[in-house]
mmCIF file of C-alpha atoms in Angstrom:
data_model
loop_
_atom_site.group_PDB
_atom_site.id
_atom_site.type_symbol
_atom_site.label_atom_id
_atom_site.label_comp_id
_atom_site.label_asym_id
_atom_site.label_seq_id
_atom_site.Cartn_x
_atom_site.Cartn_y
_atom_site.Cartn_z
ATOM 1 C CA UNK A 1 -81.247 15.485 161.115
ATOM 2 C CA UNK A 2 -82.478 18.053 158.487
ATOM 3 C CA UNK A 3 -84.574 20.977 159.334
ATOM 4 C CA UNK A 4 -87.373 22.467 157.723
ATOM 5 C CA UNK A 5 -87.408 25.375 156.234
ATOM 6 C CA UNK A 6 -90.268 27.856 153.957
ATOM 7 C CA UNK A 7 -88.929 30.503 151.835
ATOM 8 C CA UNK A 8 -91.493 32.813 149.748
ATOM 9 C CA UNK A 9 -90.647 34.604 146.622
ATOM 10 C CA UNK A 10 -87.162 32.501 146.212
ATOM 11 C CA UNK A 11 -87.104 32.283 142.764
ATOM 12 C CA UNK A 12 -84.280 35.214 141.612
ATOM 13 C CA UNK A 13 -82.321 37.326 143.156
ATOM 14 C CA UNK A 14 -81.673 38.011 146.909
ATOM 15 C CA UNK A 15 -84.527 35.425 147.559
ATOM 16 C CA UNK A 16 -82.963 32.749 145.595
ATOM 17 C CA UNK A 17 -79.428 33.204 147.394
ATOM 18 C CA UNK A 18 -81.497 33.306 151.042
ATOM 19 C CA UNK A 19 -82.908 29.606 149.628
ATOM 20 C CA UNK A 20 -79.583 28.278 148.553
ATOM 21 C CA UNK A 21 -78.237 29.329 152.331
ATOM 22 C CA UNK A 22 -81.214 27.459 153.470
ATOM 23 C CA UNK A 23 -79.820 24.657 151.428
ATOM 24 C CA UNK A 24 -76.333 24.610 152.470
ATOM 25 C CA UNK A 25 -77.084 24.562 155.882
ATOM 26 C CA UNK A 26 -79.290 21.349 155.962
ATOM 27 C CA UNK A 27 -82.784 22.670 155.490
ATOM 28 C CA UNK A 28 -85.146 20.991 153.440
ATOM 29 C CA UNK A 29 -86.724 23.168 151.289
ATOM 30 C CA UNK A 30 -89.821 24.414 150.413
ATOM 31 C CA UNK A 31 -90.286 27.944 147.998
ATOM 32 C CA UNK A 32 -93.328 29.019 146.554
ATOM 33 C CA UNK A 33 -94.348 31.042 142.924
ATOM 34 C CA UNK A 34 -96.781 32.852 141.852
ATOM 35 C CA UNK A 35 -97.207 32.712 138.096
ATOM 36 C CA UNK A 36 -96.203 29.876 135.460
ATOM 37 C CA UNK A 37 -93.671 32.397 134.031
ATOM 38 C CA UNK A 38 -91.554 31.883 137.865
ATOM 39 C CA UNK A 39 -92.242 28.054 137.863
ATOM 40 C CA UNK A 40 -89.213 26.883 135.728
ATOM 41 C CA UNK A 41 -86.841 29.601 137.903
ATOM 42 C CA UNK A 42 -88.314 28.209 140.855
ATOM 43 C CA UNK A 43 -87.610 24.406 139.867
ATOM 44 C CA UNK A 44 -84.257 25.198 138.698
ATOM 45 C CA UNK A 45 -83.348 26.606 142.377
ATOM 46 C CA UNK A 46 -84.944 23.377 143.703
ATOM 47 C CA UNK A 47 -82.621 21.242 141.587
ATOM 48 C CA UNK A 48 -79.479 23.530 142.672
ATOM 49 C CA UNK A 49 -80.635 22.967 146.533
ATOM 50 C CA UNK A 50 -81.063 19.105 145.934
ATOM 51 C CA UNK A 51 -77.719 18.335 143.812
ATOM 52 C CA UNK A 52 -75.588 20.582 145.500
ATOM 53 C CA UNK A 53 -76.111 20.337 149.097
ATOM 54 C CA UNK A 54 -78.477 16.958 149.043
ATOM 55 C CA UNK A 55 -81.814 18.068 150.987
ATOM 56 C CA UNK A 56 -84.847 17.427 149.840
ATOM 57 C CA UNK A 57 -86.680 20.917 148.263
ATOM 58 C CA UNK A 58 -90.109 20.982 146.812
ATOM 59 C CA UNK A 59 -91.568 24.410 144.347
ATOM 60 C CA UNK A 60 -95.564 24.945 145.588
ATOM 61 C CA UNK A 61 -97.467 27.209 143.030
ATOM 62 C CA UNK A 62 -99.300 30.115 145.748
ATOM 63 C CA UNK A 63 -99.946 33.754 145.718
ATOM 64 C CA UNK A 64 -99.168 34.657 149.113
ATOM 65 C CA UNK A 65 -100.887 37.751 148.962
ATOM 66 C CA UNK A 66 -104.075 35.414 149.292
ATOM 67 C CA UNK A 67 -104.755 34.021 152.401
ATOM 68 C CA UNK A 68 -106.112 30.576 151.030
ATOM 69 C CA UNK A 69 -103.124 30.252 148.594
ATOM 70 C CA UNK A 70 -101.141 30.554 151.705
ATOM 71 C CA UNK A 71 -103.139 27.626 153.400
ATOM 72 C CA UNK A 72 -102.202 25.519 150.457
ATOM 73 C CA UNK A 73 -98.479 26.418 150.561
ATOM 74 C CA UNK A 74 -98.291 25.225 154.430
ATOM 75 C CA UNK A 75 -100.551 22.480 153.930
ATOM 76 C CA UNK A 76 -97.917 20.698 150.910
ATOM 77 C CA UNK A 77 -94.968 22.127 152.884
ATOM 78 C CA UNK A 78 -96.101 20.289 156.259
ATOM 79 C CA UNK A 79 -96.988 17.380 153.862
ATOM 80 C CA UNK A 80 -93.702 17.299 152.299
ATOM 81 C CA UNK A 81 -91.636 18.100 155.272
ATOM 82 C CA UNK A 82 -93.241 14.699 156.830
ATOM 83 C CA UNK A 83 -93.633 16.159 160.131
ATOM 84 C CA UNK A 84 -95.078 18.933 161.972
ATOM 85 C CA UNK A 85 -92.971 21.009 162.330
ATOM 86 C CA UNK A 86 -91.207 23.973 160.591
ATOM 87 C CA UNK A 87 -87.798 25.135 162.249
ATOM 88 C CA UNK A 88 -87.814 28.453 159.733
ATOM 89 C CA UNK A 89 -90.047 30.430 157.860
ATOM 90 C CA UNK A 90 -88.001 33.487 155.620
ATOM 91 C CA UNK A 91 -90.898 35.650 154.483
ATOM 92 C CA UNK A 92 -89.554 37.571 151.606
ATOM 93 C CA UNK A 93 -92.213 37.448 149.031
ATOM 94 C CA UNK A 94 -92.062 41.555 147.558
ATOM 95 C CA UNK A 95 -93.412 43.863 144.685
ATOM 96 C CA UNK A 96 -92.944 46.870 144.046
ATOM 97 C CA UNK A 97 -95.013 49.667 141.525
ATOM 98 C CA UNK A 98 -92.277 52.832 141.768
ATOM 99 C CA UNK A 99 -94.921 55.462 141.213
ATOM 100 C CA UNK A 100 -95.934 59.008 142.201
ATOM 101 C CA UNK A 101 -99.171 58.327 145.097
ATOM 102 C CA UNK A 102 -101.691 60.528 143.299
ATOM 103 C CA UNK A 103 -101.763 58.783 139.883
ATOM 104 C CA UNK A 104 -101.000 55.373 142.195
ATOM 105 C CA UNK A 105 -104.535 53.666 141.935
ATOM 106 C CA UNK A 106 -105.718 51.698 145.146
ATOM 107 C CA UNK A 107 -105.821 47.962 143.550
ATOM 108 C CA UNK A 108 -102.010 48.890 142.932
ATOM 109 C CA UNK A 109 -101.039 50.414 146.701
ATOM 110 C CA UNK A 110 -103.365 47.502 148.014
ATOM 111 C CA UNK A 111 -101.754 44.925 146.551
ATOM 112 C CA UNK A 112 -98.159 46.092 147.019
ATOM 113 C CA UNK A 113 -99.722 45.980 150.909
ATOM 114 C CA UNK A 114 -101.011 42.631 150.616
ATOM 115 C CA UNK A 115 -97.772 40.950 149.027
ATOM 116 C CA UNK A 116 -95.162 42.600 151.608
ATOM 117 C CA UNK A 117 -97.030 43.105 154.291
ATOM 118 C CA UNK A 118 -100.177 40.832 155.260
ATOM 119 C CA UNK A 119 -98.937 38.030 153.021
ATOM 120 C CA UNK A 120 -95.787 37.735 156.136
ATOM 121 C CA UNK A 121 -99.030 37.604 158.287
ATOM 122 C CA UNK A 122 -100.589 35.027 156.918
ATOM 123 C CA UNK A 123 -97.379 33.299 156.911
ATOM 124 C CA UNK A 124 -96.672 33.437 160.286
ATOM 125 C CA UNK A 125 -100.311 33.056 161.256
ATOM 126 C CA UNK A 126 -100.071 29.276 159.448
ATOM 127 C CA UNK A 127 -96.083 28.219 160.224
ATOM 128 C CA UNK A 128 -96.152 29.446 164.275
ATOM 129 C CA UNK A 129 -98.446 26.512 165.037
ATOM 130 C CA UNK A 130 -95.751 24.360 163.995
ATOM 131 C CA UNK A 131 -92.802 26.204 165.095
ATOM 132 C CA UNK A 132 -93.971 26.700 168.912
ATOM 133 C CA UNK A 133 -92.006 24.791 171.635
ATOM 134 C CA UNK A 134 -89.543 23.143 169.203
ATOM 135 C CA UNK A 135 -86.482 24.191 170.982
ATOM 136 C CA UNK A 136 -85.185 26.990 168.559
ATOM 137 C CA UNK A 137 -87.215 28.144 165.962
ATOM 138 C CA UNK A 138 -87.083 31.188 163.649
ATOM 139 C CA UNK A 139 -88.742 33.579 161.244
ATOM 140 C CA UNK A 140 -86.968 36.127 159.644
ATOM 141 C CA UNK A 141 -89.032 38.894 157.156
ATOM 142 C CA UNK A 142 -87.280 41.199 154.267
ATOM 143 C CA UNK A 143 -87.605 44.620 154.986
ATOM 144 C CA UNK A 144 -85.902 47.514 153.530
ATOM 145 C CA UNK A 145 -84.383 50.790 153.952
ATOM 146 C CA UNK A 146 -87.605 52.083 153.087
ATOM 147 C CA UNK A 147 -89.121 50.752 155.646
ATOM 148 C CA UNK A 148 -86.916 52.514 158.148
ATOM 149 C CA UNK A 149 -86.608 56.209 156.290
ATOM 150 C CA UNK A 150 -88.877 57.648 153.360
ATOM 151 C CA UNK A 151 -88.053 57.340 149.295
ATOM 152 C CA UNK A 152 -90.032 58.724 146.943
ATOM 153 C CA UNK A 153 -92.337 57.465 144.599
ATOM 154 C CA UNK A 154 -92.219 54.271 146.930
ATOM 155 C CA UNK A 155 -95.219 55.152 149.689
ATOM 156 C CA UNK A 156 -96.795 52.209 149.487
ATOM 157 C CA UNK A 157 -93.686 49.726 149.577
ATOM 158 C CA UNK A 158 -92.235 52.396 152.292
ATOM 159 C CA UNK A 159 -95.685 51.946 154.361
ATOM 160 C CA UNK A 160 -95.373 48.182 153.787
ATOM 161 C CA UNK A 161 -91.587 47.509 155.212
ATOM 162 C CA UNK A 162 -92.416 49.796 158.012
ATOM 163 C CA UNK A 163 -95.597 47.698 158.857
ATOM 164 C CA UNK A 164 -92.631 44.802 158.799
ATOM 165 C CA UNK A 165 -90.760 46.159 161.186
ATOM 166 C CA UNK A 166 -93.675 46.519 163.591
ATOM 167 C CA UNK A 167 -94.879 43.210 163.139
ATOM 168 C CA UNK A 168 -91.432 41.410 163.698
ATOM 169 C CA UNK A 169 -91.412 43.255 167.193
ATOM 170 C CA UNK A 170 -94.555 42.341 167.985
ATOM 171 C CA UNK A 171 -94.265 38.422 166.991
ATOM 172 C CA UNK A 172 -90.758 38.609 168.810
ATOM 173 C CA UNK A 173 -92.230 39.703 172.282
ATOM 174 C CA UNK A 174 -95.133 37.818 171.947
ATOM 175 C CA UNK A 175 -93.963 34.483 171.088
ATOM 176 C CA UNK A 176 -90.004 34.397 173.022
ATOM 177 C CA UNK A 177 -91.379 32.696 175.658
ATOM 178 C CA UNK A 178 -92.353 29.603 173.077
ATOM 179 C CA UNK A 179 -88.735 29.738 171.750
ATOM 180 C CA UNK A 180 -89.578 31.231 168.264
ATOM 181 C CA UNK A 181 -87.190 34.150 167.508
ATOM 182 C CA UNK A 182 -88.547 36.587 164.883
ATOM 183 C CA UNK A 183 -86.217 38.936 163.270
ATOM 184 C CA UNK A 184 -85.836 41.343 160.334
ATOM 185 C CA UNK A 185 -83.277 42.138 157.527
ATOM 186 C CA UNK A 186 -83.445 45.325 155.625
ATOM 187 C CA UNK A 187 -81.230 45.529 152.571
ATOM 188 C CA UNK A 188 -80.087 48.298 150.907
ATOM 189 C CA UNK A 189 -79.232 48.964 147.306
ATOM 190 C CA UNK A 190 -78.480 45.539 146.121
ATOM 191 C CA UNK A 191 -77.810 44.170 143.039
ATOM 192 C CA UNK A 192 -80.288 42.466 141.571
ATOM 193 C CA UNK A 193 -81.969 41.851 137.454
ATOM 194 C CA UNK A 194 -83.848 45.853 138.736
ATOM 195 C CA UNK A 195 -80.788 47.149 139.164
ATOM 196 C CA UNK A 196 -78.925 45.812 136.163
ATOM 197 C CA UNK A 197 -81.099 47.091 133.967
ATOM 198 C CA UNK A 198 -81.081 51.086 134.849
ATOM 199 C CA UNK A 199 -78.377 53.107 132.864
ATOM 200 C CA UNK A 200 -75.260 52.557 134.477
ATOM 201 C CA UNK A 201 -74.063 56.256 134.830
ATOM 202 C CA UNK A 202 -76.595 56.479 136.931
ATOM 203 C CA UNK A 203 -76.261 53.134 138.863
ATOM 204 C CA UNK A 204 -72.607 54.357 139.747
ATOM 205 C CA UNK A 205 -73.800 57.851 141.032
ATOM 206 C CA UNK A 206 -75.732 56.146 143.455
ATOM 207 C CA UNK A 207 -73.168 53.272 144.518
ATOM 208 C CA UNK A 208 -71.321 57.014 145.321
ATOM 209 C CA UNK A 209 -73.831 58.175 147.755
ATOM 210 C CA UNK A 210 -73.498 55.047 149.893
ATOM 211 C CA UNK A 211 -70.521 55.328 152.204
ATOM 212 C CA UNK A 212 -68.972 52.003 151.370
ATOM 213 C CA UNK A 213 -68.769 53.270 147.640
ATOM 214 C CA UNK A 214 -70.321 50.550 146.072
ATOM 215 C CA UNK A 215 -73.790 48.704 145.318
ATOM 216 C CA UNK A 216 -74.347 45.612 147.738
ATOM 217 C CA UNK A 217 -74.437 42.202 146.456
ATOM 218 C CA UNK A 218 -77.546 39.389 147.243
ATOM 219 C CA UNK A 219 -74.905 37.393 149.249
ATOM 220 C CA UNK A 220 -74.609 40.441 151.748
ATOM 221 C CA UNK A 221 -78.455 39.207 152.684
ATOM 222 C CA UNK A 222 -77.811 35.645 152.893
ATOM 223 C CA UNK A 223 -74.885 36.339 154.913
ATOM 224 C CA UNK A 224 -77.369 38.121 157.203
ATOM 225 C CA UNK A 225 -79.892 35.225 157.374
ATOM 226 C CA UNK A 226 -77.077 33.141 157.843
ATOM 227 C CA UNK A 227 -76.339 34.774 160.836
ATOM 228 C CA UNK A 228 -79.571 35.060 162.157
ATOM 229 C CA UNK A 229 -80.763 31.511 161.678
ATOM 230 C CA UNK A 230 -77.841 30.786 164.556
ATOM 231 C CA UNK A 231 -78.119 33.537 166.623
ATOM 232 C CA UNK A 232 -80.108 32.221 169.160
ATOM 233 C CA UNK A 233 -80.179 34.913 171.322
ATOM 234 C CA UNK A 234 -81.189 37.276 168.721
ATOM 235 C CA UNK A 235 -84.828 38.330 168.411
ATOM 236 C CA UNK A 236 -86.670 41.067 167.435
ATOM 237 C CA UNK A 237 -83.723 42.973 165.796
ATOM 238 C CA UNK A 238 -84.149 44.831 162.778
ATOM 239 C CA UNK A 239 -80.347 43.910 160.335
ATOM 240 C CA UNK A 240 -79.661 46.141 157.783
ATOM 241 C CA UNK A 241 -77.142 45.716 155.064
ATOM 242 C CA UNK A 242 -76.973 48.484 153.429
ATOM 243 C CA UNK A 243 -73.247 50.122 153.153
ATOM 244 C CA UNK A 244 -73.408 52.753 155.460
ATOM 245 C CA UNK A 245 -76.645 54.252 153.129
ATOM 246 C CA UNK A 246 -78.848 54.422 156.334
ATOM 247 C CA UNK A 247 -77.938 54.436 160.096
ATOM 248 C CA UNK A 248 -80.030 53.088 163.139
#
């Protein structure tokens, strides 16, 4: 029988490769976007899931940095899904502004906060009443290398993946006992449409500073939900991809 499975922000890049490796191992489907300019990149990942690995997969228009839109993206999920219940919520949603914090203006730093940070709480606030006492359930939030050492011009996406981390160790020991593992996977420099589009000189100075010598690709993160999805004794555990750039 299927599972069910919520992605946000699957659309491109390393979320759209976490969705697809939701797809390929028997989860139905449901990612949401924000604006009509990620609808027809959201529906095209929807058609990959369905043709290629033949679960069902549904887009749902929602800002999840808005606690009602977030209501509405469970409610259609739950809807969809045809049961209650949600074996795995992959809370990935993510913006970012890159920008010194004095001329950083508070509606930007707050909503950077809101989208990676309390949009995976009102996430997990909605999906855990569906997930409890199901046998084996699991959410699993992006975080980042910034979230586990400083980078500049990035304090408010830094302050954001750290909150992550927090919250996936507090959701881990707090809801074990009701068989819902909550984890965390921190990427490093991967390649994705940001990356391709900085000069390349300097893209291959930095793949030099990481110890593996080169830039990480989005399949290094679905590898890593892979994993955790079946690593049922795994929970509260912070992965990080990342070629060597940072060590726990």
């Amino acid at each position: 029988m299927a599972k069910n499975a919520i992605i946000t922000g699957g659309s491109r890049g390393i979320g759209k490769a976490m969705a697809l490796k939701l797809g390929e191992k028997g989860y139905n489907v449901v990612i949401n976007y924000r604006s009509n300019s990620s609808k027809a990149l959201t529906e095209e990942v929807i058609d990959e899931i369905k043709s290629e690995f033949g679960v069902d997969a549904l887009a749902v228009q929602a800002d999840v940095s808005k606690f009602e839109d977030c209501e509405k993206l469970v409610k259609e999920a739950v809807e969809f899904f045809g049961e209650e219940k949600v074996d795995a919520l992959v809370n990935n949603a993510g913006i970012t502004n890159n920008s010194n914090f004095i001329d950083l203006q508070p509606d930007a730093y707050e909503a950077v906060i809101n989208t990676n940070l309390v949009s995976m709480m009102h996430m997990s606030h909605l999906c855990l009443p569906y997930m409890v006492d199901n046998g084996d359930a699991s959410i699993t939030c992006t975080a980042s290398v910034g979230g586990m050492t400083g980078v500049i011009n990035q304090g408010d996406y830094c302050a954001a993946k750290t909150g992550v981390i927090g919250l996936v160790r507090a959701l881990a020991l707090e809801f074990a006992p009701r068989q819902v593992r909550v984890n965390a996977i921190a990427p490093g420099m991967i390649m994705t449409d940001m990356l391709r589009g900085v000069n390349q000189d300097e893209l291959n100075a930095l793949a030099a500073t990481i110890p593996l010598g080169r830039i990480g690709d989005v399949s290094d993160i679905a590898g890593a939900l892979d994993y955790i999805l079946d690593a049922t004794y795994l929970t509260g555990q912070t992965i990080s991809p990342n070629g060597g750039f940072v060590l726990q």
